XYZ file of C-alpha atoms in Angstrom:
648
model
C 21.744 -7.242 19.971
C 21.497 -3.637 20.249
C 25.329 -3.330 19.303
C 24.485 -5.005 15.889
C 21.848 -2.774 15.275
C 23.430 0.297 16.169
C 26.547 -0.704 13.790
C 24.177 -1.912 11.039
C 24.438 -5.474 11.864
C 27.293 -7.992 11.059
C 25.967 -9.005 7.727
C 23.568 -8.075 5.093
C 20.229 -9.858 4.137
C 18.326 -10.491 1.111
C 14.654 -9.347 0.388
C 13.728 -13.027 1.448
C 15.322 -12.949 4.777
C 13.507 -15.272 6.817
C 11.632 -14.168 10.202
C 13.194 -15.417 13.361
C 11.435 -18.855 13.532
C 9.969 -18.942 10.599
C 10.255 -21.202 7.624
C 11.442 -20.247 4.410
C 7.969 -20.924 2.619
C 6.025 -18.929 5.440
C 8.626 -16.108 4.846
C 8.111 -16.037 1.210
C 4.435 -15.951 1.745
C 4.781 -13.009 4.031
C 6.889 -11.405 1.448
C 4.615 -11.591 -1.523
C 1.861 -10.250 0.777
C 3.911 -7.357 1.984
C 5.317 -6.424 -1.565
C 1.890 -6.728 -3.391
C -0.845 -4.267 -3.723
C -4.555 -4.780 -4.022
C -5.688 -4.483 -7.343
C -7.412 -7.600 -8.669
C -11.093 -7.896 -8.375
C -10.633 -11.142 -6.309
C -8.492 -8.846 -3.615
C -10.926 -6.151 -3.545
C -13.387 -8.599 -2.514
C -11.459 -10.352 -0.078
C -10.038 -7.222 1.568
C -13.238 -6.512 3.862
C -12.064 -9.490 5.639
C -9.651 -7.479 7.078
C -10.711 -4.911 10.020
C -11.572 -1.254 9.120
C -9.923 0.452 7.437
C -9.264 -2.485 4.897
C -9.439 0.044 1.704
C -7.070 2.634 2.767
C -4.150 1.392 1.069
C -5.966 0.770 -2.076
C -7.477 4.220 -2.183
C -4.603 6.167 -1.135
C -2.365 4.638 -4.242
C -4.472 7.067 -6.327
C -2.473 9.827 -4.852
C 0.674 8.182 -4.835
C 1.726 8.362 -8.550
C 1.902 11.623 -10.648
C 0.695 9.712 -13.603
C -1.870 6.635 -13.058
C -2.331 3.803 -14.930
C -5.337 3.882 -16.663
C -5.899 -0.092 -16.230
C -5.660 0.485 -12.449
C -7.978 3.298 -11.797
C -10.864 1.371 -11.785
C -9.804 -0.879 -9.007
C -8.077 2.006 -7.259
C -11.796 3.748 -7.109
C -14.027 0.840 -6.762
C -16.526 0.504 -3.973
C -16.266 -1.843 -1.500
C -18.543 -5.128 -2.480
C -21.295 -5.595 -0.043
C -21.231 -9.453 -0.688
C -17.868 -9.569 0.759
C -18.855 -8.645 3.936
C -21.858 -10.930 4.272
C -19.176 -13.816 3.822
C -18.020 -13.038 7.242
C -21.324 -14.464 8.424
C -21.833 -17.529 7.115
C -24.664 -19.718 8.342
C -22.112 -22.742 8.804
C -24.813 -25.277 8.994
C -22.144 -28.392 8.842
C -20.936 -30.357 6.397
C -24.435 -31.939 5.135
C -27.701 -30.099 5.305
C -30.401 -31.068 8.005
C -32.734 -33.948 7.112
C -35.620 -32.605 5.455
C -39.045 -33.367 6.634
C -41.011 -36.132 4.815
C -44.094 -34.953 3.300
C -46.936 -37.044 4.672
C -49.737 -35.364 2.649
C -50.481 -33.434 -0.144
C -53.293 -31.426 -1.658
C -55.096 -32.815 -4.815
C -53.262 -31.671 -7.820
C -49.972 -31.574 -6.313
C -47.267 -32.295 -8.978
C -45.384 -35.509 -8.790
C -42.038 -34.187 -8.585
C -43.081 -32.036 -5.354
C -44.517 -35.009 -3.701
C -40.629 -36.467 -3.698
C -38.872 -36.024 -0.714
C -35.661 -33.694 -0.694
C -32.226 -35.465 -1.002
C -29.387 -34.644 1.613
C -26.532 -32.803 -0.166
C -23.328 -30.875 0.891
C -24.444 -27.331 2.359
C -23.650 -24.828 -0.054
C -22.331 -22.245 2.719
C -20.075 -25.172 4.115
C -16.872 -23.805 6.011
C -14.492 -25.694 7.981
C -15.679 -25.727 11.537
C -14.051 -27.883 14.236
C -16.400 -31.008 13.555
C -15.915 -30.470 9.407
C -12.155 -30.306 10.341
C -12.241 -33.610 12.152
C -14.026 -35.035 9.107
C -11.576 -33.783 6.569
C -8.669 -34.824 8.600
C -10.086 -38.451 8.790
C -10.281 -38.278 5.079
C -6.684 -37.253 4.839
C -5.279 -39.995 7.047
C -7.585 -42.789 5.362
C -5.536 -41.630 2.132
C -2.308 -41.809 3.556
C -2.794 -45.277 5.038
C -4.137 -46.165 1.535
C -1.020 -44.802 -0.040
C 1.333 -46.483 2.503
C -0.539 -49.960 1.967
C -0.232 -49.558 -2.096
C 3.695 -48.647 -1.544
C 3.875 -51.827 0.839
C 2.695 -54.042 -1.910
C 4.626 -52.801 -4.465
C 7.872 -53.460 -2.643
C 6.739 -57.035 -1.526
C 5.822 -57.731 -5.087
C 9.319 -56.384 -6.177
C 11.017 -58.586 -3.167
C 9.311 -61.530 -4.207
C 10.337 -60.888 -7.833
C 14.086 -60.637 -6.809
C 13.773 -63.975 -4.671
C 12.815 -66.070 -7.467
C 15.610 -64.626 -9.681
C 17.804 -65.324 -7.101
C 16.884 -68.705 -6.327
C 16.691 -69.696 -10.467
C 20.281 -68.166 -10.558
C 21.757 -70.682 -7.726
C 19.826 -73.917 -9.363
C 19.010 -75.229 -12.518
C 15.708 -75.594 -14.357
C 13.705 -77.984 -16.289
C 14.044 -77.727 -20.065
C 10.551 -77.657 -21.399
C 11.881 -79.875 -24.220
C 12.445 -82.948 -21.661
C 13.853 -83.710 -18.126
C 17.314 -82.870 -19.030
C 18.708 -80.259 -16.085
C 21.028 -77.532 -17.567
C 23.596 -75.885 -15.430
C 22.768 -72.479 -14.443
C 26.011 -71.184 -15.347
C 25.556 -71.938 -18.951
C 22.410 -70.214 -19.282
C 22.364 -67.803 -16.525
C 21.472 -64.892 -18.684
C 18.844 -66.719 -20.307
C 17.418 -67.723 -16.877
C 17.187 -64.361 -15.719
C 15.577 -62.702 -19.072
C 12.976 -65.522 -18.598
C 12.148 -64.867 -15.112
C 8.390 -63.411 -14.235
C 8.261 -59.704 -14.507
C 11.998 -59.274 -15.511
C 11.651 -57.601 -18.733
C 8.799 -55.395 -17.419
C 11.172 -54.461 -14.572
C 13.849 -53.602 -16.798
C 11.423 -51.577 -19.243
C 10.104 -49.544 -16.322
C 13.284 -48.788 -15.270
C 14.643 -47.234 -18.392
C 11.085 -45.428 -18.773
C 11.496 -44.092 -15.367
C 15.541 -42.999 -16.086
C 14.160 -40.912 -19.478
C 11.052 -39.533 -17.666
C 13.347 -38.088 -14.997
C 15.813 -36.754 -17.262
C 12.989 -34.996 -19.258
C 11.378 -33.613 -16.239
C 14.972 -32.193 -15.025
C 15.334 -30.648 -18.426
C 11.909 -29.153 -18.307
C 12.094 -27.771 -14.697
C 15.624 -26.373 -15.503
C 14.024 -24.548 -18.526
C 10.679 -23.631 -16.807
C 12.590 -22.333 -13.835
C 14.743 -20.233 -16.075
C 12.089 -18.972 -18.295
C 9.874 -18.101 -15.322
C 12.806 -16.471 -13.414
C 13.325 -14.292 -16.514
C 9.769 -13.823 -16.916
C 9.024 -12.816 -13.300
C 12.020 -10.192 -13.299
C 10.527 -8.757 -16.423
C 6.964 -8.664 -14.756
C 8.374 -7.290 -11.874
C 10.479 -4.292 -13.832
C 7.081 -3.418 -15.601
C 4.930 -3.425 -12.633
C 7.371 -2.025 -10.227
C 8.953 1.526 -10.116
C 12.404 2.051 -10.447
C 14.836 4.322 -8.041
C 14.167 7.653 -10.201
C 10.487 7.166 -10.573
C 9.904 6.584 -6.754
C 11.948 9.767 -6.134
C 10.031 11.759 -8.377
C 6.551 10.260 -6.762
C 7.779 11.168 -3.444
C 8.745 14.488 -4.230
C 5.748 15.198 -6.024
C 3.357 13.903 -2.876
C 5.639 16.088 -0.849
C 5.586 19.459 -2.933
C 1.749 20.093 -3.016
C -0.540 22.965 -2.437
C 1.250 23.644 0.761
C 4.303 25.235 -1.163
C 2.309 27.987 -1.888
C 2.299 29.390 1.746
C 5.956 28.756 2.467
C 6.654 32.819 1.780
C 4.132 33.389 4.454
C 6.176 31.203 6.760
C 9.342 33.801 6.639
C 6.577 36.602 6.811
C 5.384 34.998 10.320
C 8.490 33.802 11.831
C 11.131 36.082 9.884
C 14.573 35.070 8.011
C 16.284 33.284 10.655
C 12.848 31.885 12.237
C 11.307 30.590 8.923
C 14.689 29.097 7.879
C 15.034 27.112 11.073
C 11.254 25.971 10.998
C 11.798 24.784 7.580
C 15.253 22.799 7.901
C 14.402 21.502 11.417
C 10.673 19.925 10.275
C 12.502 18.482 6.947
C 15.111 16.787 8.937
C 12.451 15.579 11.633
C 10.283 13.989 8.824
C 13.118 12.590 7.034
C 14.129 10.596 10.161
C 10.554 9.401 10.678
C 10.091 8.252 7.034
C 13.391 6.079 7.987
C 11.258 4.647 10.674
C 8.356 4.042 8.881
C 10.420 2.194 6.203
C 12.125 0.095 8.747
C 8.649 -0.864 10.389
C 7.725 -1.797 6.890
C 10.388 -4.032 6.554
C 9.913 -5.865 9.975
C 13.548 -4.818 11.244
C 15.078 -1.698 13.043
C 18.129 -1.980 10.918
C 18.969 -0.088 8.100
C 16.795 -1.391 4.832
C 20.110 -1.244 2.904
C 21.306 -4.242 4.790
C 18.392 -6.310 3.275
C 20.242 -6.208 -0.487
C 20.484 -10.082 -1.211
C 24.224 -10.352 -0.382
C 23.841 -12.618 2.802
C 20.823 -14.823 3.885
C 22.068 -15.475 7.336
C 20.311 -12.345 8.962
C 16.795 -12.488 10.002
C 13.996 -9.945 10.262
C 12.885 -9.178 13.918
C 8.901 -9.256 12.866
C 6.774 -10.035 10.172
C 6.817 -7.198 6.907
C 3.855 -5.138 6.528
C 2.085 -3.369 3.977
C 0.206 -0.299 4.868
C 0.073 2.420 7.269
C -2.868 1.025 9.249
C -1.118 -2.224 9.649
C 1.858 -0.866 11.264
C -0.648 0.999 13.673
C -2.282 -2.507 14.261
C 0.843 -4.093 14.681
C 2.284 -1.635 17.493
C -0.935 -0.639 18.943
C -3.495 -3.009 18.123
C -6.944 -2.457 16.521
C -7.933 0.417 18.673
C -4.773 2.152 17.932
C -5.431 1.468 14.245
C -8.607 2.903 14.386
C -7.767 5.891 16.023
C -4.763 6.587 13.611
C -7.107 6.055 10.610
C -9.708 8.391 12.037
C -6.831 11.365 12.172
C -5.805 10.380 8.536
C -9.241 10.602 7.258
C -9.711 13.776 8.988
C -6.517 14.979 7.087
C -7.862 14.101 3.944
C -11.240 15.919 4.709
C -9.355 18.927 5.865
C -7.491 19.028 2.487
C -10.457 19.263 0.551
C -11.575 22.466 2.579
C -8.098 23.735 1.991
C -8.509 23.268 -1.831
C -11.879 25.203 -1.684
C -10.133 27.965 0.050
C -7.140 28.256 -2.513
C -10.025 27.902 -5.607
C -11.860 30.878 -4.057
C -8.454 32.764 -3.629
C -7.501 32.411 -7.234
C -11.026 32.689 -8.466
C -11.311 36.056 -6.814
C -7.982 37.230 -8.014
C -9.080 36.641 -11.352
C -12.910 37.938 -11.162
C -12.818 40.482 -7.890
C -16.141 41.651 -8.414
C -17.367 38.264 -7.263
C -16.757 37.246 -3.420
C -14.843 34.537 -2.550
C -17.427 32.623 -0.710
C -19.470 32.728 -4.154
C -16.789 31.555 -6.131
C -16.264 28.522 -3.638
C -19.872 27.685 -3.921
C -20.181 27.697 -7.808
C -17.064 25.449 -7.741
C -18.604 23.321 -5.292
C -21.517 22.722 -7.572
C -19.455 22.065 -10.700
C -17.130 19.740 -8.618
C -20.364 17.631 -7.910
C -20.671 16.045 -10.797
C -17.383 14.571 -11.676
C -16.541 14.041 -8.077
C -19.775 11.806 -7.339
C -21.033 10.555 -10.514
C -17.927 9.921 -13.240
C -14.994 7.539 -12.433
C -13.377 7.796 -15.979
C -10.082 6.344 -15.579
C -8.505 8.419 -18.214
C -9.999 11.285 -16.890
C -8.679 10.826 -13.295
C -5.181 9.659 -14.666
C -4.850 13.399 -16.542
C -6.243 14.971 -13.451
C -3.335 13.342 -11.804
C -0.763 14.606 -13.960
C -2.220 18.386 -13.694
C -0.501 18.441 -10.199
C 2.668 17.654 -11.403
C 2.895 20.102 -14.062
C 1.707 22.882 -11.668
C 4.259 22.008 -9.111
C 7.142 22.476 -11.824
C 5.432 25.438 -12.930
C 5.083 27.371 -9.858
C 8.675 26.882 -8.166
C 10.055 28.016 -12.031
C 7.758 30.883 -12.065
C 8.603 32.127 -8.288
C 12.232 31.479 -8.864
C 12.437 33.166 -12.096
C 10.390 36.142 -11.085
C 12.758 36.565 -8.121
C 15.759 36.482 -9.875
C 14.649 38.817 -12.668
C 13.677 41.326 -9.914
C 17.146 40.906 -8.398
C 18.882 41.374 -11.713
C 16.979 44.571 -12.822
C 15.602 45.974 -9.475
C 18.564 45.225 -6.809
C 18.537 43.624 -3.413
C 15.489 45.432 -2.228
C 13.084 44.290 -4.957
C 11.275 47.260 -4.524
C 10.355 46.541 -0.910
C 11.612 48.583 1.959
C 13.883 46.961 4.804
C 11.002 47.521 7.192
C 8.783 44.942 5.815
C 11.446 42.260 6.421
C 11.629 40.600 9.550
C 14.741 38.851 10.715
C 12.978 36.937 13.634
C 9.557 36.838 15.162
C 8.429 34.432 17.767
C 4.935 35.074 17.898
C 4.416 33.908 14.422
C 6.436 30.435 15.114
C 3.208 28.395 15.760
C 1.703 29.513 12.476
C 4.866 29.020 10.638
C 5.391 25.552 12.219
C 1.932 24.381 11.138
C 1.953 25.651 7.424
C 5.801 23.958 7.324
C 4.405 20.619 8.854
C 1.491 20.478 6.393
C 4.068 20.969 3.700
C 5.695 17.638 4.366
C 2.560 15.846 5.188
C 3.324 12.787 2.734
C 3.830 10.142 5.282
C 0.550 8.168 4.800
C 1.672 7.508 1.215
C 5.071 6.187 2.204
C 4.024 2.432 2.162
C 2.506 2.701 -1.245
C 6.041 4.132 -2.417
C 8.104 1.629 -0.652
C 6.077 -1.551 -1.969
C 6.016 -0.183 -5.378
C 9.814 0.003 -5.530
C 11.814 -2.915 -7.567
C 14.663 -2.481 -5.052
C 13.174 -1.749 -1.368
C 16.716 -1.982 -0.113
C 17.355 1.443 -1.572
C 14.519 2.944 0.232
C 16.268 5.010 2.595
C 18.733 6.234 -0.529
C 15.539 7.341 -1.896
C 14.439 9.159 0.836
C 17.700 11.143 1.484
C 17.511 12.150 -2.284
C 13.723 13.299 -2.312
C 14.246 15.278 0.919
C 17.346 16.962 -0.519
C 15.227 17.823 -3.524
C 12.021 19.041 -1.551
C 14.165 21.065 1.053
C 15.910 22.856 -1.742
C 12.595 23.678 -3.680
C 11.233 24.883 -0.307
C 13.753 27.133 0.398
C 13.745 28.680 -3.060
C 10.136 29.215 -3.053
C 10.028 30.566 0.312
C 13.051 32.881 0.225
C 12.086 34.225 -3.530
C 8.327 34.901 -2.192
C 9.433 36.668 0.591
C 12.144 38.537 -1.068
C 10.003 40.043 -3.604
C 6.851 40.754 -1.435
C 8.215 41.246 2.398
C 5.665 41.351 4.854
C 3.005 42.127 2.175
C 2.947 38.857 0.604
C -0.612 36.868 0.331
C -1.047 33.786 1.884
C -0.325 32.191 -1.335
C 2.513 33.264 -3.493
C 0.541 33.052 -6.864
C -1.759 35.277 -5.604
C 0.610 38.246 -4.893
C 2.204 37.360 -8.573
C -1.044 38.209 -9.986
C -1.787 41.457 -8.179
C 1.600 42.337 -9.000
C 1.524 41.590 -12.754
C -2.173 43.372 -13.066
C -4.632 42.820 -15.724
C -3.728 41.937 -19.500
C -0.471 39.362 -18.175
C -1.139 36.664 -20.185
C 1.586 34.336 -18.540
C 0.246 35.118 -14.896
C -3.283 34.676 -16.028
C -2.066 31.102 -17.469
C -0.433 30.268 -13.906
C -3.547 31.216 -12.086
C -5.660 29.090 -14.211
C -3.476 26.421 -13.785
C -3.495 26.476 -10.070
C -7.429 26.654 -10.210
C -7.201 23.241 -12.253
C -4.563 21.850 -9.864
C -6.992 22.479 -6.846
C -9.796 20.534 -8.740
C -7.951 18.025 -9.751
C -6.525 17.205 -6.380
C -9.965 17.674 -4.802
C -11.547 15.013 -7.071
C -8.326 12.671 -6.410
C -8.403 13.295 -2.858
C -12.220 12.561 -2.515
C -12.028 8.879 -3.494
C -9.692 7.161 -0.604
C -11.875 9.450 1.727
C -15.369 8.125 0.285
C -14.053 4.494 0.229
C -13.457 4.911 4.117
C -17.076 5.949 4.849
C -18.413 3.560 2.503
C -16.508 0.494 4.128
C -18.441 1.376 7.217
C -21.845 1.124 5.615
C -20.912 -2.518 4.045
C -22.760 -4.458 6.880
C -26.284 -2.779 6.380
C -26.546 -2.242 2.594
C -28.304 -4.942 0.801
C -26.590 -5.020 -2.689
C -23.903 -3.506 -4.623
C -26.357 -1.455 -6.367
C -27.219 0.256 -3.065
C -23.638 0.806 -2.600
C -23.437 2.566 -5.857
C -26.055 5.015 -4.935
C -24.609 5.265 -1.372
C -21.105 6.370 -3.082
C -22.542 9.155 -5.049
C -24.441 10.504 -1.635
C -21.583 10.134 0.583
C -19.250 12.196 -1.852
C -22.063 14.813 -2.140
C -22.304 15.088 1.515
C -18.217 15.461 1.858
C -18.273 18.273 -0.849
C -20.694 20.282 0.836
C -19.561 19.756 4.321
C -15.977 20.614 3.121
C -17.486 23.866 1.686
C -19.042 24.638 4.544
C -15.823 24.389 6.710
C -13.670 26.639 3.810
C -16.483 29.569 4.240
C -16.470 29.603 7.914
C -12.560 29.563 8.016
C -11.684 31.139 4.487
C -7.564 31.645 5.373
C -5.680 29.673 3.355
C -2.720 29.870 5.935
C -4.864 29.174 9.133
C -6.326 25.976 7.738
C -2.979 24.721 6.495
C -1.635 25.532 10.112
C -4.145 23.767 11.915
C -4.119 20.328 9.694
C -0.099 20.681 10.200
C -0.146 21.019 13.859
C -2.834 18.685 14.266
C -3.000 15.731 11.948
C 0.730 15.919 10.177
C 2.278 16.093 13.631
C 0.499 13.134 14.920
C 0.788 11.251 11.476
C 4.455 12.283 10.343
C 6.425 12.809 13.787
C 4.753 11.293 16.783
C 3.167 8.226 15.163
C 6.325 6.984 13.572
C 8.739 7.542 16.472
C 6.307 5.843 18.977
C 5.703 3.069 16.631
C 9.261 2.442 16.320
C 9.659 2.347 20.015
C 6.843 -0.073 20.371
C 7.817 -2.604 17.902
C 11.759 -2.640 18.476
C 12.181 -0.963 21.713
C 14.248 -3.807 23.510
C 16.444 -3.873 20.617
C 17.172 -0.343 20.110
C 20.110 1.356 21.380
C 19.791 4.204 24.225
C 20.391 6.771 21.999
C 17.891 6.057 19.641
C 15.058 5.478 22.505
C 15.970 8.929 23.853
C 15.659 10.533 20.102
C 12.267 8.669 19.717
C 11.010 9.554 23.057
C 12.608 13.569 22.409
C 10.326 12.936 19.047
C 7.202 12.040 20.638
C 7.258 14.677 23.750
C 8.346 17.256 21.375
C 5.724 16.476 19.025
C 3.112 16.508 21.435
C 4.165 20.028 22.890
C 4.175 21.457 19.516
C 0.881 20.124 18.445
C -1.116 21.242 21.673
C 0.767 24.591 22.433
C 0.913 25.485 18.527
C -2.680 24.792 17.829
C -3.839 26.883 20.985
C -1.645 29.623 20.037
C -2.692 29.774 16.457
C -6.306 29.832 17.044
C -5.795 32.529 19.621
C -3.592 34.531 17.016
C -5.570 37.180 15.098
C -5.106 35.588 11.345
């Protein structure tokens, strides 16, 4: 088995490749579950039947697309239903309600309808308990026996009619006109046609043939139309290869790209380049691990392209990040990983606050950074906590995409302009460039890790693909584009400013441009709008996770709506407190990258791959997986300690 996996397997398999030991029908069910997303109202009500965090996959989808569908935003941001939680605790009083007590006496003036006894009826909270299942099975068995008896009687009647026909063919019959006996050979057809039920049998046979032919034509027509309709529906609801590549690249190229020149400032030309390329390769490989865990097989997903149906998946496909953790480590492991994911989302809120304060302080230096962040927090409270306008959120998601393109283009264009006008040094002394610095490696690794923190959204991208077997090819192209963009921004920013570069490259560009530069002012305001939009969008999946914890204690959906606003307001001011306490953009990005991203994007995918498919993996794959686990743990612990001790 290990040789087949190492070599890519002897044959390919389809998207509907059955599981080991599963029937095709069960596999189709698994495929439909794993490929779908929670969007309908019924699914939202039923999702809380699953363990916490059931709302994570639905909430994180709001971050998975650069342009949100207005029709789906309401479902992505809808608070969990309180009634859905109550359905997990039915009274389960059995098939029938208990016999009501008989009213023996009544006070004078009691209405007649109130004096009547209650009537036994089926319980409204009826569920199939063990006793109820036995009753249901007994009824099903009785129905099957009745059907068998009916079929037996039908066959007996048919055999009886055939017996009569055979007897009348062999002998003669008395004519109704007299006692003359006519030979059966002369009027054999007449005897047969006048036999009991013969014409009815012939008519029914013809009718059955016509109905069968009609049903075949209808089934063939409906199947062809259904296949075309389903393919059209799939094409409209799923994303193409280019769309998924763009979505994945948009997730990775976030606000963290602004701090990439600071990576080269901390680690030097050689150190910064090695850290950026090295961490990109590691997260590229762990993205493969996640895709194969979602597919339920350690072999490359491109083998499951529909060309062969003989290969079987080793495990059931899953559809979300928490489900991978639950399959690999159980409920406790899923809870621990989910806590890290939500902590990462909360930390991102603080990073957005710091970015807002830095850019506003660059535009209005007379006002302190902390006061800027406080004012912005008050402004963000209303739209984040009270408004869920689908069109507004859809436009906000598009702002981040446009800002990413604008930042990369502006930094690279500025560097090229300075290179052709000023020269190699770009007006910076050679002493301001460092070739290598080991003391800044922990900070550099943390910032780069934060830039590649997008693995939590990989399942959403995978499930949205029209052809999931192209997932790994999409990852290859995405990481190639993202690595090129990161190196362009990092090298260009460090080339222009050297060791004088700020935590965010746009701040350095704004300072160099000075007052009155309309282009740089527009870019700075665009970054402010981007931070606000990402803050609002990141708030929703984080708030949903906390709201889900409260569904067991809230009395109604109205109370949930009120709690939703309170939760968001509390999260806003907690994130503001963290941002005021740690107002350094590079410090926060590095800590989040070393603690959260290394766990989510390096340690967990490698460890889950070993846990799910360990016995079937080749030795080289096992060694590399353990190298990622041990190395990621070392980087997370030692890097965090070094970053905290360093003078940022």
